[in-house]
Structure formats: C-alpha cells, structure tokens
XYZ file of C-alpha atoms in Angstrom:
521
model
C -18.401 13.669 21.821
C -17.442 14.289 18.161
C -13.979 13.491 16.826
C -13.175 17.156 16.325
C -14.141 18.006 19.900
C -11.870 15.263 21.213
C -8.736 17.105 20.010
C -7.534 19.044 23.067
C -5.030 21.738 23.837
C -2.775 21.199 26.845
C -4.925 23.544 28.926
C -8.107 21.649 28.008
C -6.407 18.346 28.770
C -5.291 19.457 32.225
C -8.763 20.833 32.944
C -10.264 17.473 31.974
C -7.843 15.740 34.334
C -8.719 18.093 37.188
C -12.448 17.525 36.699
C -11.963 13.755 36.639
C -9.939 13.883 39.855
C -12.691 15.862 41.568
C -15.275 13.291 40.470
C -13.147 10.341 41.570
C -12.866 9.031 38.013
C -9.857 7.029 36.806
C -7.783 8.567 33.984
C -5.861 6.229 31.672
C -3.183 7.510 29.305
C -1.635 5.998 26.149
C 1.099 7.542 24.029
C 2.632 6.685 20.674
C 3.187 7.471 17.005
C 0.134 5.590 15.602
C 1.370 6.042 12.032
C -1.153 3.565 10.621
C -3.992 2.776 13.037
C -4.199 -1.014 12.769
C -6.015 -3.803 14.689
C -3.196 -4.005 17.223
C -3.717 -0.332 18.114
C -7.480 -0.800 18.411
C -7.069 -3.751 20.765
C -4.449 -1.845 22.808
C -6.710 1.212 23.205
C -9.804 -0.826 24.024
C -7.831 -2.653 26.700
C -6.632 0.690 28.109
C -10.180 2.092 28.237
C -11.349 -1.027 30.130
C -8.991 -0.071 32.986
C -10.629 3.259 33.807
C -13.232 5.892 33.045
C -11.428 8.349 30.741
C -8.881 7.410 28.046
C -6.479 10.133 26.936
C -4.198 9.413 23.946
C -1.201 11.585 23.103
C 0.331 11.430 19.622
C 3.974 12.154 18.757
C 4.338 15.216 16.511
C 6.020 14.691 13.139
C 9.298 16.243 14.277
C 9.695 13.644 17.026
C 9.004 10.497 15.001
C 12.408 8.907 14.566
C 11.547 5.694 12.712
C 13.506 6.023 9.476
C 12.768 6.770 5.823
C 9.486 8.531 5.023
C 8.280 8.366 8.612
C 5.833 9.400 9.689
C 3.883 8.238 6.673
C 0.788 10.187 7.745
C 0.964 13.813 9.053
C 0.468 14.235 12.789
C -2.888 16.059 12.638
C -4.374 13.263 10.512
C -2.998 10.615 12.884
C -4.599 12.472 15.793
C -7.902 12.773 13.911
C -7.921 9.010 13.219
C -7.592 8.272 16.929
C -10.206 10.872 17.850
C -12.694 9.031 15.640
C -12.460 5.916 17.838
C -15.329 5.447 20.299
C -13.055 4.218 23.094
C -10.891 7.372 23.016
C -12.118 10.333 25.077
C -9.424 12.941 24.324
C -6.474 13.289 21.934
C -3.454 15.550 22.364
C -0.742 16.266 19.786
C 2.440 16.119 21.853
C 5.281 18.453 20.720
C 7.871 16.967 23.100
C 10.349 14.154 22.259
C 8.787 11.797 24.842
C 5.630 11.651 26.918
C 7.550 12.348 30.154
C 6.850 16.101 30.179
C 3.125 15.528 29.601
C 2.976 12.741 32.198
C 4.510 15.080 34.777
C 1.672 17.566 34.224
C -1.188 15.146 33.582
C -0.411 12.679 36.393
C -2.635 9.875 35.035
C -3.792 7.089 37.310
C -2.710 4.452 34.775
C -0.221 4.605 31.898
C -0.585 1.771 29.364
C 2.207 0.527 27.118
C 2.543 -2.520 24.883
C 3.871 -5.810 26.233
C 7.159 -5.260 24.343
C 8.019 -2.501 26.881
C 7.727 -4.754 29.927
C 11.482 -5.402 30.104
C 12.566 -2.358 28.111
C 15.571 -0.373 29.345
C 15.122 2.350 26.717
C 15.932 5.533 28.701
C 12.966 7.346 27.133
C 10.502 4.756 28.413
C 12.302 4.442 31.759
C 11.863 8.177 32.276
C 8.158 7.931 31.413
C 7.668 4.964 33.768
C 9.481 6.681 36.636
C 7.490 9.889 36.113
C 4.187 7.990 36.369
C 5.118 6.054 39.499
C 6.656 9.115 41.180
C 3.262 10.835 40.872
C 1.329 7.922 42.381
C 0.238 6.273 39.144
C 0.947 2.804 37.833
C 2.171 1.408 34.509
C 0.217 -1.443 32.919
C 1.307 -3.477 29.886
C -1.324 -4.576 27.388
C -1.594 -8.275 26.520
C 0.011 -8.143 23.092
C -1.984 -11.162 21.898
C -2.759 -9.361 18.608
C 0.530 -8.204 17.142
C 0.833 -5.710 14.307
C 3.501 -3.107 13.617
C 3.095 0.178 11.742
C 6.758 -0.010 10.794
C 6.380 -3.525 9.410
C 3.210 -2.625 7.505
C 4.784 0.498 6.018
C 7.829 -1.557 5.056
C 5.634 -3.654 2.771
C 4.607 -0.599 0.741
C 6.444 0.562 -2.364
C 9.270 3.067 -2.155
C 7.113 5.975 -3.388
C 5.269 7.654 -0.535
C 1.548 7.337 -1.424
C 0.724 10.284 0.844
C 3.240 12.715 -0.704
C 0.609 14.704 -2.615
C -1.486 15.107 0.522
C 1.514 16.191 2.583
C 2.443 18.796 -0.044
C -1.131 20.053 -0.377
C -1.509 20.477 3.368
C 1.894 22.141 3.713
C 1.117 24.692 1.010
C -2.413 25.319 2.246
C -1.255 25.815 5.833
C 1.222 28.527 4.833
C -0.680 30.072 1.909
C 1.934 29.078 -0.663
C 0.365 29.329 -4.119
C 2.088 29.314 -7.499
C 1.403 33.043 -7.808
C 2.903 33.923 -4.417
C 6.014 31.817 -5.051
C 6.516 33.257 -8.536
C 6.204 36.762 -7.075
C 8.957 35.903 -4.576
C 11.264 34.646 -7.331
C 10.730 37.866 -9.313
C 11.853 39.817 -6.208
C 15.245 38.067 -6.387
C 16.244 40.401 -9.240
C 19.389 42.418 -8.382
C 19.129 41.562 -4.674
C 22.612 42.106 -3.156
C 23.784 38.978 -1.330
C 27.268 38.181 0.040
C 28.626 34.619 0.097
C 31.563 33.831 2.410
C 33.359 30.508 2.230
C 35.924 28.150 0.788
C 36.102 27.735 -2.983
C 36.332 24.099 -4.117
C 37.018 22.835 -7.610
C 34.966 19.729 -8.372
C 36.680 17.757 -11.161
C 34.918 14.815 -12.776
C 37.128 12.243 -14.506
C 35.038 10.247 -16.969
C 36.487 6.793 -17.563
C 35.846 3.533 -19.336
C 36.047 0.293 -17.376
C 38.442 -2.012 -19.224
C 38.401 -4.962 -16.827
C 40.433 -6.193 -13.875
C 44.062 -5.081 -13.532
C 46.626 -7.833 -14.060
C 48.755 -6.955 -11.032
C 45.974 -7.174 -8.460
C 42.229 -7.455 -7.799
C 41.320 -3.900 -8.762
C 39.311 -2.320 -11.555
C 41.241 -1.056 -14.560
C 40.024 2.260 -16.024
C 40.880 4.161 -19.174
C 40.619 7.949 -18.937
C 38.275 9.525 -21.484
C 37.914 13.185 -20.469
C 37.543 15.433 -17.455
C 35.229 18.339 -16.627
C 35.658 21.055 -14.009
C 32.811 22.520 -11.972
C 32.816 25.418 -9.532
C 32.049 24.041 -6.092
C 31.906 25.068 -2.462
C 31.035 28.724 -1.931
C 31.700 29.295 -5.644
C 28.662 27.384 -6.841
C 26.461 28.936 -4.133
C 27.312 32.365 -5.555
C 26.716 31.042 -9.092
C 23.268 29.768 -8.052
C 22.423 33.234 -6.703
C 23.544 34.882 -9.934
C 21.420 32.440 -11.929
C 18.429 33.258 -9.746
C 18.833 36.929 -10.625
C 20.605 38.246 -7.534
C 23.757 40.380 -7.449
C 26.114 38.139 -5.441
C 29.526 39.002 -4.045
C 31.823 36.087 -3.210
C 34.474 36.443 -0.520
C 36.783 33.435 -0.751
C 40.405 32.290 -0.901
C 42.352 31.203 -3.991
C 45.970 30.783 -5.053
C 48.301 33.241 -6.747
C 48.410 31.549 -10.159
C 46.869 31.572 -13.623
C 44.404 28.779 -12.838
C 42.838 30.800 -10.007
C 42.684 33.831 -12.295
C 40.664 31.753 -14.760
C 38.284 30.758 -11.968
C 37.730 34.420 -11.060
C 37.070 35.308 -14.707
C 34.620 32.430 -15.093
C 32.689 33.472 -11.983
C 32.611 37.114 -13.050
C 31.306 36.067 -16.467
C 28.524 34.176 -14.635
C 27.561 37.356 -12.759
C 29.508 36.870 -9.523
C 31.619 39.699 -8.076
C 34.526 37.562 -6.844
C 36.841 39.065 -4.207
C 39.482 36.510 -3.303
C 42.333 36.507 -0.849
C 45.364 34.832 -2.457
C 46.798 33.363 0.738
C 46.241 29.702 -0.213
C 49.285 27.682 -1.316
C 47.189 25.100 -3.150
C 43.680 24.976 -4.528
C 41.127 22.665 -2.927
C 40.160 20.049 -5.520
C 37.856 17.070 -5.261
C 38.473 14.519 -7.985
C 35.675 12.071 -8.708
C 36.194 9.109 -11.032
C 33.143 7.900 -12.929
C 32.170 5.169 -15.340
C 29.037 6.321 -17.167
C 27.130 8.109 -14.340
C 28.398 5.867 -11.529
C 30.973 7.362 -9.163
C 33.659 4.843 -8.231
C 35.846 6.811 -5.835
C 36.955 10.319 -4.839
C 40.439 11.764 -4.297
C 40.759 15.074 -2.426
C 43.585 17.566 -2.916
C 44.377 20.710 -0.966
C 45.423 21.345 2.583
C 43.644 23.237 5.335
C 44.953 26.821 5.288
C 43.673 28.748 8.321
C 43.888 32.521 8.170
C 46.690 34.144 10.098
C 45.866 37.275 12.093
C 46.791 39.630 9.259
C 44.824 37.726 6.611
C 41.919 37.465 9.036
C 41.850 41.231 9.433
C 41.984 41.749 5.648
C 39.160 39.266 5.019
C 37.062 40.861 7.771
C 37.449 44.273 6.108
C 36.502 42.783 2.719
C 33.376 41.164 4.184
C 32.161 44.239 6.048
C 32.667 46.421 2.990
C 30.882 43.941 0.712
C 27.990 43.585 3.174
C 27.217 47.308 3.187
C 23.620 47.514 1.955
C 23.337 43.738 1.443
C 19.995 41.983 1.819
C 21.662 38.837 3.089
C 24.949 37.128 3.947
C 25.527 33.398 3.471
C 28.303 31.523 5.289
C 29.454 28.258 3.697
C 32.076 26.594 5.883
C 33.708 23.604 4.173
C 36.442 23.366 6.767
C 39.434 24.499 4.678
C 40.377 27.476 6.811
C 38.701 30.593 5.443
C 36.046 30.789 8.171
C 37.747 30.821 11.557
C 36.430 31.467 15.051
C 38.432 34.693 15.150
C 36.937 35.904 11.869
C 33.403 35.237 13.063
C 34.098 37.022 16.345
C 35.219 40.059 14.343
C 32.332 40.257 11.888
C 29.194 38.564 13.249
C 28.135 41.277 15.730
C 28.510 43.989 13.085
C 26.771 41.950 10.377
C 23.917 41.112 12.737
C 23.199 44.792 13.284
C 23.506 45.747 9.585
C 22.234 42.836 7.472
C 18.597 41.644 7.614
C 19.261 37.947 6.868
C 22.242 35.798 7.912
C 22.336 32.111 6.964
C 24.934 29.363 7.345
C 25.769 25.796 6.423
C 28.745 23.532 6.983
C 30.262 20.493 5.320
C 33.112 18.229 6.280
C 34.643 17.021 9.524
C 36.634 20.225 10.137
C 33.730 22.668 9.956
C 32.070 23.934 13.125
C 28.311 24.494 13.110
C 27.983 25.971 16.646
C 30.236 28.907 15.675
C 27.382 30.589 13.810
C 25.737 32.423 16.669
C 22.496 34.324 16.223
C 21.985 33.668 12.509
C 18.532 33.545 10.950
C 18.857 30.135 9.324
C 21.035 27.036 9.649
C 20.887 24.422 6.870
C 22.811 21.304 7.938
C 22.034 17.716 7.057
C 20.660 15.581 9.877
C 23.938 13.662 9.959
C 26.073 16.822 10.196
C 23.926 18.142 13.022
C 23.977 14.879 14.997
C 27.747 14.507 14.568
C 28.274 18.093 15.710
C 26.169 17.631 18.844
C 27.218 13.995 19.371
C 23.589 12.967 19.702
C 22.621 9.933 17.624
C 19.647 8.642 19.616
C 17.339 11.559 20.479
C 14.393 12.439 18.286
C 15.065 14.894 15.489
C 13.077 17.681 17.149
C 15.028 17.336 20.383
C 18.377 17.562 18.559
C 17.268 20.615 16.552
C 16.052 22.282 19.747
C 19.496 21.721 21.240
C 21.158 23.148 18.106
C 19.018 26.299 18.046
C 19.413 26.812 21.789
C 23.199 26.365 21.557
C 23.625 28.774 18.654
C 20.705 31.118 19.386
C 19.793 30.685 15.718
C 16.204 31.502 14.787
C 15.344 28.769 12.275
C 16.696 25.622 10.654
C 16.179 23.545 7.552
C 17.373 20.012 8.224
C 17.905 17.977 5.057
C 17.082 14.281 5.233
C 18.519 13.080 1.919
C 15.994 11.289 -0.267
C 13.342 11.780 2.421
C 13.232 15.559 1.867
C 13.654 18.073 4.674
C 12.125 19.486 7.812
C 11.804 23.144 8.716
C 12.027 24.172 12.365
C 11.358 27.465 14.085
C 10.077 28.951 17.331
C 6.400 29.698 16.545
C 6.324 32.821 18.738
C 9.643 34.088 17.368
C 12.035 33.062 20.134
C 12.846 30.220 22.519
C 11.563 32.140 25.541
C 8.351 33.415 23.946
C 7.599 29.940 22.571
C 8.151 28.354 26.005
C 10.777 26.080 24.503
C 8.300 24.448 22.121
C 9.654 24.009 18.609
C 7.510 23.906 15.460
C 8.539 21.350 12.863
C 7.141 20.929 9.343
C 7.982 18.063 6.990
C 8.408 18.622 3.250
C 8.943 15.532 1.069
C 11.619 15.456 -1.621
C 10.295 16.795 -4.925
C 12.335 14.551 -7.210
C 12.360 10.775 -7.208
C 14.967 10.668 -9.992
C 18.556 11.154 -8.854
C 21.350 11.610 -11.370
C 23.904 13.193 -9.044
C 23.323 14.399 -5.458
C 26.443 16.624 -5.570
C 25.570 20.225 -4.818
C 21.929 19.715 -3.820
C 22.602 21.188 -0.384
C 24.335 24.187 -1.972
C 21.364 24.802 -4.295
C 18.993 24.519 -1.326
C 21.047 26.943 0.786
C 21.270 29.525 -2.018
C 17.567 29.387 -2.920
C 16.311 29.287 0.684
C 18.584 32.173 1.720
C 17.564 34.463 -1.125
C 13.895 33.633 -0.480
C 14.272 34.849 3.107
C 16.198 37.899 1.903
C 13.336 38.690 -0.517
C 10.864 38.674 2.385
C 9.614 35.104 2.141
C 8.686 32.930 5.104
C 10.688 29.958 6.363
C 8.164 27.624 4.731
C 8.432 29.459 1.392
C 12.220 29.205 1.696
C 11.913 25.473 2.345
C 9.727 24.961 -0.729
C 11.773 27.119 -3.129
C 14.943 25.515 -1.778
C 13.458 22.060 -2.347
C 12.566 22.972 -5.931
C 16.150 24.159 -6.500
C 17.568 20.938 -5.032
C 15.201 18.851 -7.184
C 16.458 20.632 -10.297
C 20.096 20.255 -9.249
C 19.861 16.516 -8.499
C 18.968 15.773 -12.115
C 22.271 17.111 -13.516
C 25.688 15.494 -13.464
C 28.118 17.808 -11.700
C 27.403 21.273 -10.301
C 24.779 22.940 -12.469
C 24.039 26.554 -11.481
C 20.261 26.794 -11.386
C 18.445 29.800 -12.793
C 15.227 31.683 -12.143
C 13.565 30.474 -15.359
C 13.980 26.826 -14.303
C 12.500 27.523 -10.879
C 9.600 29.532 -12.333
C 8.879 26.777 -14.849
C 8.610 24.191 -12.101
C 6.410 26.497 -10.020
C 4.086 27.112 -12.983
C 3.899 23.454 -14.012
C 3.339 22.141 -10.516
C 0.708 23.907 -8.471
C 2.058 23.411 -4.922
C 0.400 20.481 -3.275
C 0.017 18.484 -6.479
C 2.462 15.967 -7.927
C 5.620 17.557 -9.310
C 5.285 15.359 -12.384
C 8.268 16.659 -14.327
C 10.552 16.618 -11.309
C 9.526 13.068 -10.508
C 10.060 11.788 -14.026
C-alpha cells in the first residue's frame, strides 16, 4: 500500500476495522503527536505492529498539540504523511479531537499501545483513553521504552527561529488561495468602508527616563524624567487603525467633560475618526509606562471603572444603533472600564445582528467579559484571556476554543499566541451542528521576529482582521492581513496607527508563503 493510500478518513478507518474483525485479524492502535519522527517512534511502532495484524496510527491535529512555543514544529498533514511512509504502519488518521478517546470508542481496537512512561500515569486524558479501550474489550500494552528519544527535547535543541516557518506559510497561503494580488485587492476594498468601533478610550502615556543609579533612601532605581509622549489607546487606536487603512470609522466611547478630552476628540477627528463620546466619565483612563531607552520598567494605571447607569446606557445604545445604520461592520473592544455592560449588549446585539453583516469582539483586562458577546462573527482573544475566562488551563487549545464558540455561539475565532503567532478556528461546514462539533484550526506563525514594543499588536490585529471580513475576505485572509498589521505595529514604540500603504508594501515585498524578510529584520 502506498503512503498516500494509507491516509484514511474516519469512514475508511471504521470500514477497515470492520473487515479485520470479520477476518479474525488483530487491530493495534497507536496515537500521538509525532512532531519529529525519531528512532524512539520507529521502535515503538514496530513493537506495536508485532502485537497484531493491522497497525493504525492516529495523529493529533495542530490545534490539539499543547506542547509550548512553536509546537507543533511540523504541520499535521506532513506528520501524518511521514508516518504513512513507514512500512510497519497500515493506516494513518488525522485526529481532530483533543484526545484519542472519541476515536477509541468508535474504533474499538484489540490492543492500544502507549509508551512505558504512561504505565503509572494518572493524566485524566490517558485514563479516559485506557478506560475506553478496556470497556470495549481491548487491552492496553506499554512499549519497552529501551530506546528513549523525545520530540520535545530534540526540538528544544534547535535555535529559536522556526526552520519550518516558510513551509507553514506557503502551505497556509496555498490551501486558501491567498496570493499577493488577492490580498492587495482586499486592502483596496477597505476604502471608505463604514465601520463602527465601540469601547473604552484609554490614554497610553510613555514617560521616557534616564537611569541615574540607586536611590539613597532604599534599594530602588533612581530615574530622571526626560519627556513624555501620549498615544491614543483602547478603542481609540482601533478606530485610528481603521482610518489609516482607508475605512470610514465611527468611534462610540466615553470621555470626560474637560479640555483634555476635547483635544482627544479633535486629534481623532483629524486622523479621520468620527468620534461620538458620552461625557459621563469622571476621570480619564490613563496607563503610564516608565521607560529607560526602550525598556519598560513599570506601569501605573489611573482611572476608575465607570459603569453606565440606565439613562447613559439608553443614550449610548441609541448612539450605537444610529451609527451602525448602513455599516459594514461593528467592532466591540471591551477593556473593562464600564462602557460595555451586559445591559447595553442585551439592548443592541439582537438589532445589530440583523442589520450589520460583520460583528467582531475582543476583550482585555480582568474586568472584561468575553462570553457576553453572543452570536458575533469573530472573537479575537489571547490564549491566556480565553483560558482565564473559561477557567480551563489544562485542555488542548482546540478543546478550549470549541467550548468558547459553543458558549458564545460565535462563528469564528483568532486566538493570538504571542511570539508564536496565532491560530484561526471555525466550523468548516458553517455551524457547530452542521460540522458535527468538529472544529477546524489553522496555525499562522508570527511574521516579525523583531519586537520593539508589543503594545497595541492585538488592537492592530483586531482592526485589520475585522475590516478584512467586512470587505468580504475569508477568515484565513483576515488572519494573514491581521498578522501583517500586528507585525508592523510591533516594530514601533507606542501605539502607531498603521496605514494601507504599509500593509500593501509588505504584501508586495513578501509573496505569501515566502520569508517576510523586511518584517523579520
């Protein structure tokens, strides 16, 4: 049997099992990540094949590999193909579930083989797999473990730059037909697209200092103030990103009744943002960061949480619904300072859902609430924010995202992984029910290896991904354009509103799938 013919769908796998049962042949099953197929894997699989007649190997899909930075190193279809090329392997299945338990329940192998390190394991994922096998009349066998290698240990010896990044990008772009021309065409469609941004305005103030030594009165660093710079942050910079990309953004936010807030409104309007602000806040939200050169030493936050009262909530709801008339998209940016309340969302979400083609949302901070955003088209949290929200720190990433989308009834998600990049998730058939609960996950590596300041990268990603969807782009196009925007943003100190020319330049210089040489410099 050729390697390509060994790759099976679930239906083909179950048919193979049924045939083997009718012929009285013993089916052996192995499951794992197999991120680098090494001598330990070969020995393990040869041992498994010696126990029966047919060896089936299932491989964890990318979305369910939870082994840390840049893992998996090799995309799931290539890992499966490597195993299919082995003579001892009879069939390979790419498993979309977080563990092998669901597959074991359907396959009912005669023997399930795991490494010796699992013999005394109490990991609930393995325990469930073991119990599933035995409950269906099979037995679990542990391989000898006399040749010990570890994919994780081997990968840990490699340099920090992912040597497979170009291949991952090429395959991603090829799979979803993302060429430079198609992406540039999308960016040109951003022009004058009406988009509404709803969320808390934050002033990001950078205090640039000189380190003068250690203070005489105690063991602390002494700084001398040099200058300070103010940057629009929060929902303000998201709207500024949209304006820079060519859209016609409207910002619904909350400010104070003073001259400083008036200057903020004028600055945003000069940048192309139609700012409509409630003046119910008593103090402006400010985040003060103290730096020496480009190194941030500490941050001091100012500004209290100011939830809307019922009257202000009604006024903001009217502002939002009026602004959203004819809009191509609405972006919610909840930073937890009180503008976006449960009551406000209850008032506006059903109406917006019926009138606006694209709704997206992101949250930041301990006081924000991701599950409030019911039925939106896209959620863009970090992995940490999502896990903290759902209080799930041990399940595979795909399992946690599935729980998030099921809880919120959201259609898609972009989960940012910091320096690792991001993963896009959606239901391949369009909904949870039509996709039979199976989630599709795609990994996209970070496009910049040079980080000056990570502040605002998530905001740039949210703005660019949202407007890409609003312009008719796919989730994968949104992920790529958003990643380009984040890669541009990360190379500037402070919030730097990106613009369409910068994005187009990167698209033209870097044919998708090849090294983003300028971004990586």
